[in-house]
Amino acid sequence: MPLVDLHCHTTASDGRLSPAGIVEKAAIRSLAGLAITDHDTTAALPVASIAAQRAGVTLISGVELSADVDGRDVHILGFNFDPSHAPLRAHLAAFREGRLERARAMTRRLTDLGAPVSMERVLAFAGGGAVGRPHVARALVEAGHVDTMGQAFMRYLGDQAPGYVPKRPVAPATLIDLVRDAGGVTVLAHPAESIDEAFVREMAGIGLRGLEVQHPSHEEATAERWREVALSLDLVPTGGSDYHGFRPGDEESFGTYGTPAEDLERLFGRSVRPLA
Ligand code: AMP
Ligand code: FE
Ligand code: FE
Ligand code: ZN
Protein backbone atom coordinates (compact mmCIF):
# COMPACT_ATOMS: atom_id res chain seq x y z
CA MET A 1 0.00 0.00 0.00
CA PRO A 2 1.45 3.42 -0.90
CA LEU A 3 2.55 5.36 2.16
CA VAL A 4 2.67 9.08 2.86
CA ASP A 5 5.25 10.06 5.49
CA LEU A 6 3.55 12.66 7.69
CA HIS A 7 6.57 13.57 9.82
CA CYS A 8 10.07 14.60 8.74
CA HIS A 9 12.56 17.46 9.09
CA THR A 10 14.87 19.47 6.84
CA THR A 11 17.62 22.07 7.19
CA ALA A 12 14.83 24.63 7.72
CA SER A 13 14.78 23.31 11.32
CA ASP A 14 16.96 20.50 12.71
CA GLY A 15 17.13 18.03 9.82
CA ARG A 16 20.20 17.06 7.83
CA LEU A 17 18.74 17.14 4.31
CA SER A 18 17.68 20.18 2.30
CA PRO A 19 14.00 20.54 1.35
CA ALA A 20 14.73 19.31 -2.19
CA GLY A 21 16.98 16.55 -0.82
CA ILE A 22 14.30 15.00 1.37
CA VAL A 23 11.75 15.07 -1.45
CA GLU A 24 14.21 13.27 -3.75
CA LYS A 25 14.88 10.74 -0.99
CA ALA A 26 11.12 10.18 -0.60
CA ALA A 27 10.88 9.35 -4.30
CA ILE A 28 13.83 6.94 -4.07
CA ARG A 29 12.23 5.21 -1.06
CA SER A 30 8.96 4.87 -3.06
CA LEU A 31 6.85 7.06 -0.77
CA ALA A 32 3.66 8.27 -2.48
CA GLY A 33 3.91 11.56 -0.66
CA LEU A 34 5.15 13.43 2.35
CA ALA A 35 4.52 16.32 4.68
CA ILE A 36 7.65 18.14 5.79
CA THR A 37 7.03 19.00 9.44
CA ASP A 38 9.87 21.27 10.48
CA HIS A 39 9.79 22.64 14.01
CA ASP A 40 7.91 25.96 14.04
CA THR A 41 8.64 26.89 10.42
CA THR A 42 7.22 26.32 6.94
CA ALA A 43 10.27 27.76 5.17
CA ALA A 44 11.01 24.45 3.41
CA LEU A 45 7.71 24.32 1.57
CA PRO A 46 8.28 26.59 -1.49
CA VAL A 47 11.45 24.81 -2.63
CA ALA A 48 10.11 21.39 -1.61
CA SER A 49 6.96 21.84 -3.68
CA ILE A 50 9.02 22.49 -6.83
CA ALA A 51 11.10 19.38 -6.13
CA ALA A 52 7.93 17.36 -5.43
CA GLN A 53 6.40 18.35 -8.73
CA ARG A 54 9.55 17.25 -10.51
CA ALA A 55 9.78 13.95 -8.60
CA GLY A 56 6.07 13.09 -8.86
CA VAL A 57 5.67 13.04 -5.07
CA THR A 58 2.59 14.49 -3.36
CA LEU A 59 3.58 17.22 -0.91
CA ILE A 60 1.19 18.32 1.83
CA SER A 61 1.84 21.42 3.92
CA GLY A 62 3.07 20.53 7.39
CA VAL A 63 4.63 21.89 10.56
CA GLU A 64 5.56 20.56 14.02
CA LEU A 65 4.40 23.02 16.66
CA SER A 66 5.63 23.16 20.24
CA ALA A 67 3.09 23.38 23.05
CA ASP A 68 3.47 23.48 26.80
CA VAL A 69 1.44 21.18 29.03
CA ASP A 70 2.23 21.65 32.72
CA GLY A 71 5.86 22.41 31.90
CA ARG A 72 6.20 19.50 29.46
CA ASP A 73 7.09 19.98 25.79
CA VAL A 74 4.26 18.50 23.70
CA HIS A 75 4.42 18.42 19.89
CA ILE A 76 1.44 19.04 17.66
CA LEU A 77 1.63 18.38 13.93
CA GLY A 78 -0.32 20.67 11.61
CA PHE A 79 -1.26 19.57 8.08
CA ASN A 80 -2.97 20.71 4.92
CA PHE A 81 -3.22 24.36 5.97
CA ASP A 82 -2.62 27.49 3.95
CA PRO A 83 1.05 28.38 4.62
CA SER A 84 0.37 32.04 3.79
CA HIS A 85 -2.28 32.41 6.54
CA ALA A 86 -1.15 35.60 8.32
CA PRO A 87 -1.93 34.67 11.96
CA LEU A 88 -0.12 31.34 11.56
CA ARG A 89 2.89 33.05 10.00
CA ALA A 90 2.91 35.61 12.82
CA HIS A 91 2.83 32.88 15.47
CA LEU A 92 5.71 31.00 13.83
CA ALA A 93 7.85 34.12 13.45
CA ALA A 94 7.32 35.11 17.09
CA PHE A 95 7.97 31.59 18.30
CA ARG A 96 11.24 31.36 16.36
CA GLU A 97 12.31 34.66 17.91
CA GLY A 98 11.70 33.01 21.29
CA ARG A 99 13.81 30.03 20.19
CA LEU A 100 16.67 32.40 19.46
CA GLU A 101 16.52 33.97 22.92
CA ARG A 102 16.31 30.53 24.44
CA ALA A 103 19.40 29.35 22.54
CA ARG A 104 21.28 32.35 23.94
CA ALA A 105 20.10 31.43 27.43
CA MET A 106 21.29 27.86 26.90
CA THR A 107 24.75 29.00 25.79
CA ARG A 108 25.00 31.09 28.97
CA ARG A 109 24.00 28.04 31.02
CA LEU A 110 26.62 25.93 29.26
CA THR A 111 29.32 28.48 30.07
CA ASP A 112 28.32 28.27 33.74
CA LEU A 113 28.44 24.47 33.49
CA GLY A 114 32.00 24.56 32.16
CA ALA A 115 31.08 23.56 28.59
CA PRO A 116 31.10 26.83 26.67
CA VAL A 117 30.01 27.04 23.03
CA SER A 118 29.74 30.19 20.98
CA MET A 119 26.38 31.47 19.81
CA GLU A 120 27.97 32.02 16.39
CA ARG A 121 28.58 28.28 16.00
CA VAL A 122 25.05 27.44 17.18
CA LEU A 123 23.63 29.85 14.59
CA ALA A 124 25.93 28.44 11.91
CA PHE A 125 24.55 24.94 12.56
CA ALA A 126 21.01 26.33 12.45
CA GLY A 127 21.85 27.75 9.03
CA GLY A 128 19.24 30.50 9.23
CA GLY A 129 16.46 28.07 10.15
CA ALA A 130 14.52 27.57 13.40
CA VAL A 131 17.24 27.22 16.05
CA GLY A 132 16.93 24.41 18.58
CA ARG A 133 18.72 22.07 20.93
CA PRO A 134 20.18 19.88 18.15
CA HIS A 135 22.18 22.88 16.90
CA VAL A 136 23.50 23.50 20.41
CA ALA A 137 24.26 19.77 20.64
CA ARG A 138 26.33 19.92 17.45
CA ALA A 139 28.25 22.90 18.81
CA LEU A 140 28.97 20.89 21.99
CA VAL A 141 30.33 18.00 19.90
CA GLU A 142 32.42 20.37 17.77
CA ALA A 143 33.88 22.04 20.85
CA GLY A 144 34.90 18.61 22.17
CA HIS A 145 32.76 18.73 25.34
CA VAL A 146 30.96 15.52 24.27
CA ASP A 147 31.50 12.84 21.62
CA THR A 148 27.97 12.57 20.19
CA MET A 149 24.72 14.51 19.98
CA GLY A 150 23.10 11.80 22.11
CA GLN A 151 25.67 12.47 24.82
CA ALA A 152 25.03 16.21 24.54
CA PHE A 153 21.35 15.60 25.32
CA MET A 154 22.14 13.16 28.11
CA ARG A 155 24.60 15.42 29.92
CA TYR A 156 23.47 18.93 29.07
CA LEU A 157 20.36 19.46 26.96
CA GLY A 158 17.78 16.77 27.75
CA ASP A 159 14.51 17.81 29.42
CA GLN A 160 15.93 16.91 32.85
CA ALA A 161 19.51 18.01 32.17
CA PRO A 162 21.15 21.12 33.68
CA GLY A 163 21.54 23.09 30.43
CA TYR A 164 17.89 22.78 29.44
CA VAL A 165 15.84 25.95 29.01
CA PRO A 166 12.13 25.58 28.13
CA LYS A 167 10.56 27.27 25.13
CA ARG A 168 7.92 29.98 25.44
CA PRO A 169 4.82 28.28 26.82
CA VAL A 170 1.91 28.05 24.37
CA ALA A 171 -1.34 26.20 25.15
CA PRO A 172 -2.20 23.30 22.82
CA ALA A 173 -5.71 24.71 22.30
CA THR A 174 -4.18 27.89 20.84
CA LEU A 175 -2.32 25.84 18.24
CA ILE A 176 -5.28 23.60 17.38
CA ASP A 177 -7.38 26.73 16.74
CA LEU A 178 -4.61 28.43 14.77
CA VAL A 179 -4.15 25.53 12.34
CA ARG A 180 -7.90 25.11 11.99
CA ASP A 181 -8.24 28.82 11.15
CA ALA A 182 -5.55 28.32 8.51
CA GLY A 183 -7.70 25.60 6.94
CA GLY A 184 -5.77 22.60 8.26
CA VAL A 185 -5.96 19.81 10.82
CA THR A 186 -3.87 18.86 13.86
CA VAL A 187 -2.41 15.56 15.01
CA LEU A 188 -0.77 14.86 18.35
CA ALA A 189 2.84 13.76 17.69
CA HIS A 190 4.55 10.75 19.34
CA PRO A 191 2.22 10.56 22.36
CA ALA A 192 4.33 7.94 24.14
CA GLU A 193 7.06 10.52 24.76
CA SER A 194 5.10 12.83 27.00
CA ILE A 195 1.37 12.31 27.20
CA ASP A 196 -1.35 10.23 28.85
CA GLU A 197 -4.70 9.11 27.53
CA ALA A 198 -6.73 11.65 29.51
CA PHE A 199 -4.85 14.45 27.80
CA VAL A 200 -5.50 12.97 24.36
CA ARG A 201 -9.22 12.76 25.19
CA GLU A 202 -9.21 16.41 26.25
CA MET A 203 -7.52 17.43 22.98
CA ALA A 204 -9.96 15.32 20.94
CA GLY A 205 -12.73 17.32 22.58
CA ILE A 206 -11.34 20.62 21.32
CA GLY A 207 -10.75 19.76 17.69
CA LEU A 208 -7.71 17.49 17.43
CA ARG A 209 -8.17 15.29 14.34
CA GLY A 210 -5.51 12.61 14.62
CA LEU A 211 -2.99 10.76 16.75
CA GLU A 212 0.49 9.74 15.59
CA VAL A 213 0.48 6.00 16.21
CA GLN A 214 3.27 4.72 13.95
CA HIS A 215 6.48 6.40 15.10
CA PRO A 216 10.01 5.02 15.53
CA SER A 217 9.89 5.72 19.28
CA HIS A 218 6.85 3.43 19.66
CA GLU A 219 7.34 -0.30 20.17
CA GLU A 220 4.76 -2.44 18.42
CA ALA A 221 2.70 -2.91 21.59
CA THR A 222 2.84 0.84 22.29
CA ALA A 223 1.64 1.63 18.78
CA GLU A 224 -1.18 -0.89 19.17
CA ARG A 225 -2.29 0.70 22.44
CA TRP A 226 -2.34 4.20 20.94
CA ARG A 227 -4.19 2.90 17.89
CA GLU A 228 -6.95 1.68 20.21
CA VAL A 229 -7.01 5.06 21.96
CA ALA A 230 -7.28 6.79 18.58
CA LEU A 231 -10.12 4.58 17.41
CA SER A 232 -12.02 4.96 20.69
CA LEU A 233 -11.82 8.76 20.41
CA ASP A 234 -12.59 8.87 16.68
CA LEU A 235 -9.11 10.22 15.93
CA VAL A 236 -7.35 9.22 12.70
CA PRO A 237 -4.24 7.12 13.43
CA THR A 238 -1.26 8.48 11.48
CA GLY A 239 2.33 7.47 10.93
CA GLY A 240 5.59 9.17 10.17
CA SER A 241 9.34 8.56 10.33
CA ASP A 242 10.33 11.74 12.22
CA TYR A 243 13.41 11.58 9.98
CA HIS A 244 16.09 14.08 10.99
CA GLY A 245 19.07 12.32 9.40
CA PHE A 246 21.22 12.44 12.53
CA ARG A 247 19.77 9.71 14.72
CA PRO A 248 20.50 6.00 14.71
CA GLY A 249 17.65 4.25 12.94
CA ASP A 250 16.68 7.25 10.81
CA GLU A 251 17.70 5.56 7.56
CA GLU A 252 15.65 2.45 8.33
CA SER A 253 12.61 4.52 9.31
CA PHE A 254 12.40 6.74 6.25
CA GLY A 255 10.23 4.97 3.68
CA THR A 256 8.82 2.43 6.13
CA TYR A 257 6.88 4.66 8.56
CA GLY A 258 3.91 6.44 7.08
CA THR A 259 0.18 6.82 6.73
CA PRO A 260 -1.66 4.75 4.09
CA ALA A 261 -2.58 7.11 1.25
CA GLU A 262 -6.23 6.07 1.55
CA ASP A 263 -6.37 7.41 5.14
CA LEU A 264 -5.53 10.94 4.02
CA GLU A 265 -9.07 11.62 2.94
CA ARG A 266 -10.29 10.64 6.41
CA LEU A 267 -7.74 12.96 7.93
CA PHE A 268 -8.34 15.94 5.69
CA GLY A 269 -11.94 15.44 4.68
CA ARG A 270 -12.66 16.17 1.04
CA SER A 271 -10.27 19.10 0.97
CA VAL A 272 -6.84 17.57 0.43
CA ARG A 273 -4.80 20.46 -0.94
CA PRO A 274 -1.43 19.18 -2.07
CA LEU A 275 1.22 21.83 -2.69
CA ALA A 276 2.54 19.53 -5.43
P1 AMP B 1 13.98 21.73 20.72
O1 AMP B 1 12.78 21.77 19.82
O2 AMP B 1 14.92 22.84 20.48
O3 AMP B 1 13.60 21.57 22.17
O4 AMP B 1 14.79 20.41 20.35
C1 AMP B 1 14.15 19.17 20.35
C2 AMP B 1 14.72 18.30 19.24
O5 AMP B 1 15.94 17.75 19.71
C3 AMP B 1 13.90 17.11 18.85
O6 AMP B 1 12.97 17.43 17.87
C4 AMP B 1 14.93 16.18 18.29
O7 AMP B 1 15.17 16.51 16.95
C5 AMP B 1 16.18 16.51 19.06
N1 AMP B 1 16.53 15.51 20.09
C6 AMP B 1 15.88 15.24 21.23
N2 AMP B 1 16.52 14.29 21.95
C7 AMP B 1 17.62 13.95 21.22
C8 AMP B 1 18.71 13.03 21.40
N3 AMP B 1 18.78 12.27 22.50
N4 AMP B 1 19.65 12.96 20.44
C9 AMP B 1 19.58 13.73 19.34
N5 AMP B 1 18.58 14.62 19.11
C10 AMP B 1 17.62 14.72 20.03
FE1 FE C 1 13.62 17.73 15.88
FE1 FE D 1 8.61 15.90 17.93
ZN1 ZN E 1 9.70 15.78 14.61
Short mmCIF file of N, CA, C and O in Angstrom, two decimals, residues 24-81:
data_model
loop_
_atom_site.label_atom_id
_atom_site.label_comp_id
_atom_site.label_asym_id
_atom_site.label_seq_id
_atom_site.Cartn_x
_atom_site.Cartn_y
_atom_site.Cartn_z
N GLU A 24 13.57 14.24 -2.85
CA GLU A 24 14.21 13.27 -3.75
C GLU A 24 14.38 11.92 -3.05
O GLU A 24 14.16 10.87 -3.64
N LYS A 25 14.72 11.98 -1.77
CA LYS A 25 14.88 10.74 -0.99
C LYS A 25 13.53 10.02 -0.87
O LYS A 25 13.47 8.79 -0.92
N ALA A 26 12.47 10.79 -0.70
CA ALA A 26 11.12 10.18 -0.60
C ALA A 26 10.79 9.43 -1.88
O ALA A 26 10.22 8.33 -1.84
N ALA A 27 11.15 10.01 -3.02
CA ALA A 27 10.88 9.35 -4.30
C ALA A 27 11.69 8.06 -4.41
O ALA A 27 11.17 7.01 -4.82
N ILE A 28 12.94 8.13 -4.00
CA ILE A 28 13.83 6.94 -4.07
C ILE A 28 13.29 5.83 -3.17
O ILE A 28 13.34 4.65 -3.52
N ARG A 29 12.76 6.22 -2.01
CA ARG A 29 12.23 5.21 -1.06
C ARG A 29 10.79 4.81 -1.39
O ARG A 29 10.11 4.18 -0.59
N SER A 30 10.29 5.26 -2.56
CA SER A 30 8.96 4.87 -3.06
C SER A 30 7.81 5.35 -2.18
O SER A 30 6.75 4.70 -2.12
N LEU A 31 7.99 6.47 -1.48
CA LEU A 31 6.85 7.06 -0.77
C LEU A 31 5.93 7.73 -1.79
O LEU A 31 6.41 8.32 -2.76
N ALA A 32 4.62 7.62 -1.57
CA ALA A 32 3.66 8.27 -2.48
C ALA A 32 3.65 9.77 -2.23
O ALA A 32 3.36 10.57 -3.12
N GLY A 33 3.94 10.14 -0.99
CA GLY A 33 3.91 11.56 -0.66
C GLY A 33 4.54 11.82 0.68
O GLY A 33 4.93 10.88 1.39
N LEU A 34 4.66 13.09 1.02
CA LEU A 34 5.15 13.43 2.35
C LEU A 34 4.69 14.82 2.78
O LEU A 34 4.29 15.65 1.95
N ALA A 35 4.70 15.00 4.09
CA ALA A 35 4.52 16.32 4.68
C ALA A 35 5.80 16.62 5.43
O ALA A 35 6.22 15.84 6.29
N ILE A 36 6.47 17.69 5.05
CA ILE A 36 7.65 18.14 5.79
C ILE A 36 7.13 18.88 7.01
O ILE A 36 6.32 19.80 6.89
N THR A 37 7.57 18.43 8.19
CA THR A 37 7.03 19.00 9.44
C THR A 37 8.17 19.58 10.26
O THR A 37 8.51 19.07 11.33
N ASP A 38 8.79 20.63 9.74
CA ASP A 38 9.87 21.27 10.48
C ASP A 38 9.32 21.91 11.75
O ASP A 38 8.15 22.30 11.82
N HIS A 39 10.19 22.03 12.76
CA HIS A 39 9.79 22.64 14.01
C HIS A 39 9.52 24.14 13.80
O HIS A 39 10.44 24.91 13.49
N ASP A 40 8.29 24.54 13.98
CA ASP A 40 7.91 25.96 14.04
C ASP A 40 8.33 26.78 12.82
O ASP A 40 8.61 27.97 12.94
N THR A 41 8.38 26.14 11.65
CA THR A 41 8.64 26.89 10.42
C THR A 41 8.07 26.14 9.21
O THR A 41 8.03 24.91 9.20
N THR A 42 7.66 26.91 8.21
CA THR A 42 7.22 26.32 6.94
C THR A 42 8.15 26.76 5.81
O THR A 42 7.79 26.69 4.64
N ALA A 43 9.34 27.19 6.17
CA ALA A 43 10.27 27.76 5.17
C ALA A 43 10.68 26.76 4.10
O ALA A 43 11.07 27.16 3.00
N ALA A 44 10.59 25.46 4.39
CA ALA A 44 11.01 24.45 3.41
C ALA A 44 10.01 24.30 2.27
O ALA A 44 10.36 23.79 1.20
N LEU A 45 8.78 24.72 2.48
CA LEU A 45 7.71 24.32 1.57
C LEU A 45 7.84 24.85 0.13
O LEU A 45 7.61 24.09 -0.81
N PRO A 46 8.20 26.12 -0.10
CA PRO A 46 8.28 26.59 -1.49
C PRO A 46 9.25 25.78 -2.35
O PRO A 46 8.89 25.33 -3.44
N VAL A 47 10.46 25.57 -1.86
CA VAL A 47 11.45 24.81 -2.63
C VAL A 47 11.03 23.34 -2.73
O VAL A 47 11.13 22.72 -3.79
N ALA A 48 10.51 22.80 -1.62
CA ALA A 48 10.11 21.39 -1.61
C ALA A 48 8.99 21.14 -2.62
O ALA A 48 8.95 20.08 -3.25
N SER A 49 8.09 22.09 -2.78
CA SER A 49 6.96 21.84 -3.68
C SER A 49 7.43 21.79 -5.14
O SER A 49 6.91 21.02 -5.94
N ILE A 50 8.45 22.57 -5.48
CA ILE A 50 9.02 22.49 -6.83
C ILE A 50 9.68 21.13 -7.04
O ILE A 50 9.45 20.46 -8.05
N ALA A 51 10.44 20.69 -6.04
CA ALA A 51 11.10 19.38 -6.13
C ALA A 51 10.06 18.26 -6.21
O ALA A 51 10.25 17.27 -6.92
N ALA A 52 8.96 18.41 -5.46
CA ALA A 52 7.93 17.36 -5.43
C ALA A 52 7.24 17.23 -6.78
O ALA A 52 6.95 16.12 -7.24
N GLN A 53 7.00 18.37 -7.41
CA GLN A 53 6.40 18.35 -8.73
C GLN A 53 7.29 17.58 -9.71
O GLN A 53 6.83 16.74 -10.46
N ARG A 54 8.58 17.88 -9.62
CA ARG A 54 9.55 17.25 -10.51
C ARG A 54 9.63 15.74 -10.26
O ARG A 54 9.74 14.94 -11.18
N ALA A 55 9.57 15.36 -8.97
CA ALA A 55 9.78 13.95 -8.60
C ALA A 55 8.49 13.15 -8.64
O ALA A 55 8.52 11.93 -8.46
N GLY A 56 7.34 13.80 -8.85
CA GLY A 56 6.07 13.09 -8.86
C GLY A 56 5.66 12.60 -7.48
O GLY A 56 5.07 11.54 -7.33
N VAL A 57 6.01 13.37 -6.45
CA VAL A 57 5.67 13.04 -5.07
C VAL A 57 4.63 14.04 -4.59
O VAL A 57 4.76 15.24 -4.86
N THR A 58 3.59 13.57 -3.91
CA THR A 58 2.59 14.49 -3.36
C THR A 58 3.16 15.17 -2.11
O THR A 58 3.67 14.50 -1.22
N LEU A 59 3.09 16.49 -2.09
CA LEU A 59 3.58 17.22 -0.91
C LEU A 59 2.41 17.93 -0.25
O LEU A 59 1.64 18.64 -0.91
N ILE A 60 2.28 17.70 1.06
CA ILE A 60 1.19 18.32 1.83
C ILE A 60 1.84 19.30 2.81
O ILE A 60 2.90 19.00 3.39
N SER A 61 1.24 20.46 2.99
CA SER A 61 1.84 21.42 3.92
C SER A 61 1.85 20.83 5.32
O SER A 61 0.92 20.13 5.73
N GLY A 62 2.93 21.09 6.04
CA GLY A 62 3.07 20.53 7.39
C GLY A 62 3.93 21.41 8.27
O GLY A 62 4.68 22.27 7.78
N VAL A 63 3.81 21.19 9.58
CA VAL A 63 4.63 21.89 10.56
C VAL A 63 4.54 21.13 11.88
O VAL A 63 3.53 20.46 12.13
N GLU A 64 5.61 21.15 12.68
CA GLU A 64 5.56 20.56 14.02
C GLU A 64 5.63 21.69 15.03
O GLU A 64 6.63 22.40 15.11
N LEU A 65 4.53 21.89 15.74
CA LEU A 65 4.40 23.02 16.66
C LEU A 65 4.70 22.56 18.08
O LEU A 65 4.41 21.43 18.46
N SER A 66 5.29 23.46 18.85
CA SER A 66 5.63 23.16 20.24
C SER A 66 4.58 23.76 21.16
O SER A 66 4.29 24.95 21.09
N ALA A 67 4.03 22.91 22.05
CA ALA A 67 3.09 23.38 23.05
C ALA A 67 3.62 23.05 24.43
O ALA A 67 4.50 22.19 24.59
N ASP A 68 3.08 23.73 25.42
CA ASP A 68 3.47 23.48 26.80
C ASP A 68 2.28 22.92 27.56
O ASP A 68 1.19 23.51 27.54
N VAL A 69 2.49 21.78 28.20
CA VAL A 69 1.44 21.18 29.03
C VAL A 69 2.05 20.92 30.41
O VAL A 69 2.85 20.01 30.57
N ASP A 70 1.69 21.77 31.36
CA ASP A 70 2.23 21.65 32.72
C ASP A 70 3.76 21.55 32.73
O ASP A 70 4.34 20.71 33.42
N GLY A 71 4.40 22.39 31.92
CA GLY A 71 5.86 22.41 31.90
C GLY A 71 6.48 21.37 30.98
O GLY A 71 7.70 21.33 30.83
N ARG A 72 5.66 20.49 30.39
CA ARG A 72 6.20 19.50 29.46
C ARG A 72 6.07 20.00 28.03
O ARG A 72 5.11 20.68 27.68
N ASP A 73 7.05 19.59 27.20
CA ASP A 73 7.09 19.98 25.79
C ASP A 73 6.27 18.95 25.01
O ASP A 73 6.63 17.78 24.94
N VAL A 74 5.15 19.39 24.45
CA VAL A 74 4.26 18.50 23.70
C VAL A 74 4.22 18.98 22.25
O VAL A 74 4.10 20.18 22.00
N HIS A 75 4.34 18.04 21.31
CA HIS A 75 4.42 18.42 19.89
C HIS A 75 3.11 18.14 19.17
O HIS A 75 2.55 17.06 19.27
N ILE A 76 2.67 19.14 18.43
CA ILE A 76 1.44 19.04 17.66
C ILE A 76 1.77 19.25 16.19
O ILE A 76 2.37 20.26 15.82
N LEU A 77 1.38 18.28 15.37
CA LEU A 77 1.63 18.38 13.93
C LEU A 77 0.44 19.07 13.28
O LEU A 77 -0.71 18.75 13.58
N GLY A 78 0.73 20.02 12.39
CA GLY A 78 -0.32 20.67 11.61
C GLY A 78 -0.16 20.27 10.15
O GLY A 78 0.96 20.16 9.66
N PHE A 79 -1.29 20.02 9.48
CA PHE A 79 -1.26 19.57 8.08
C PHE A 79 -2.30 20.27 7.23
O PHE A 79 -3.37 20.63 7.73
N ASN A 80 -1.99 20.34 5.92
CA ASN A 80 -2.97 20.71 4.92
C ASN A 80 -3.59 22.09 5.17
O ASN A 80 -4.76 22.32 4.89
N PHE A 81 -2.78 22.98 5.70
CA PHE A 81 -3.22 24.36 5.97
C PHE A 81 -2.68 25.27 4.86
O PHE A 81 -1.84 24.85 4.06
#
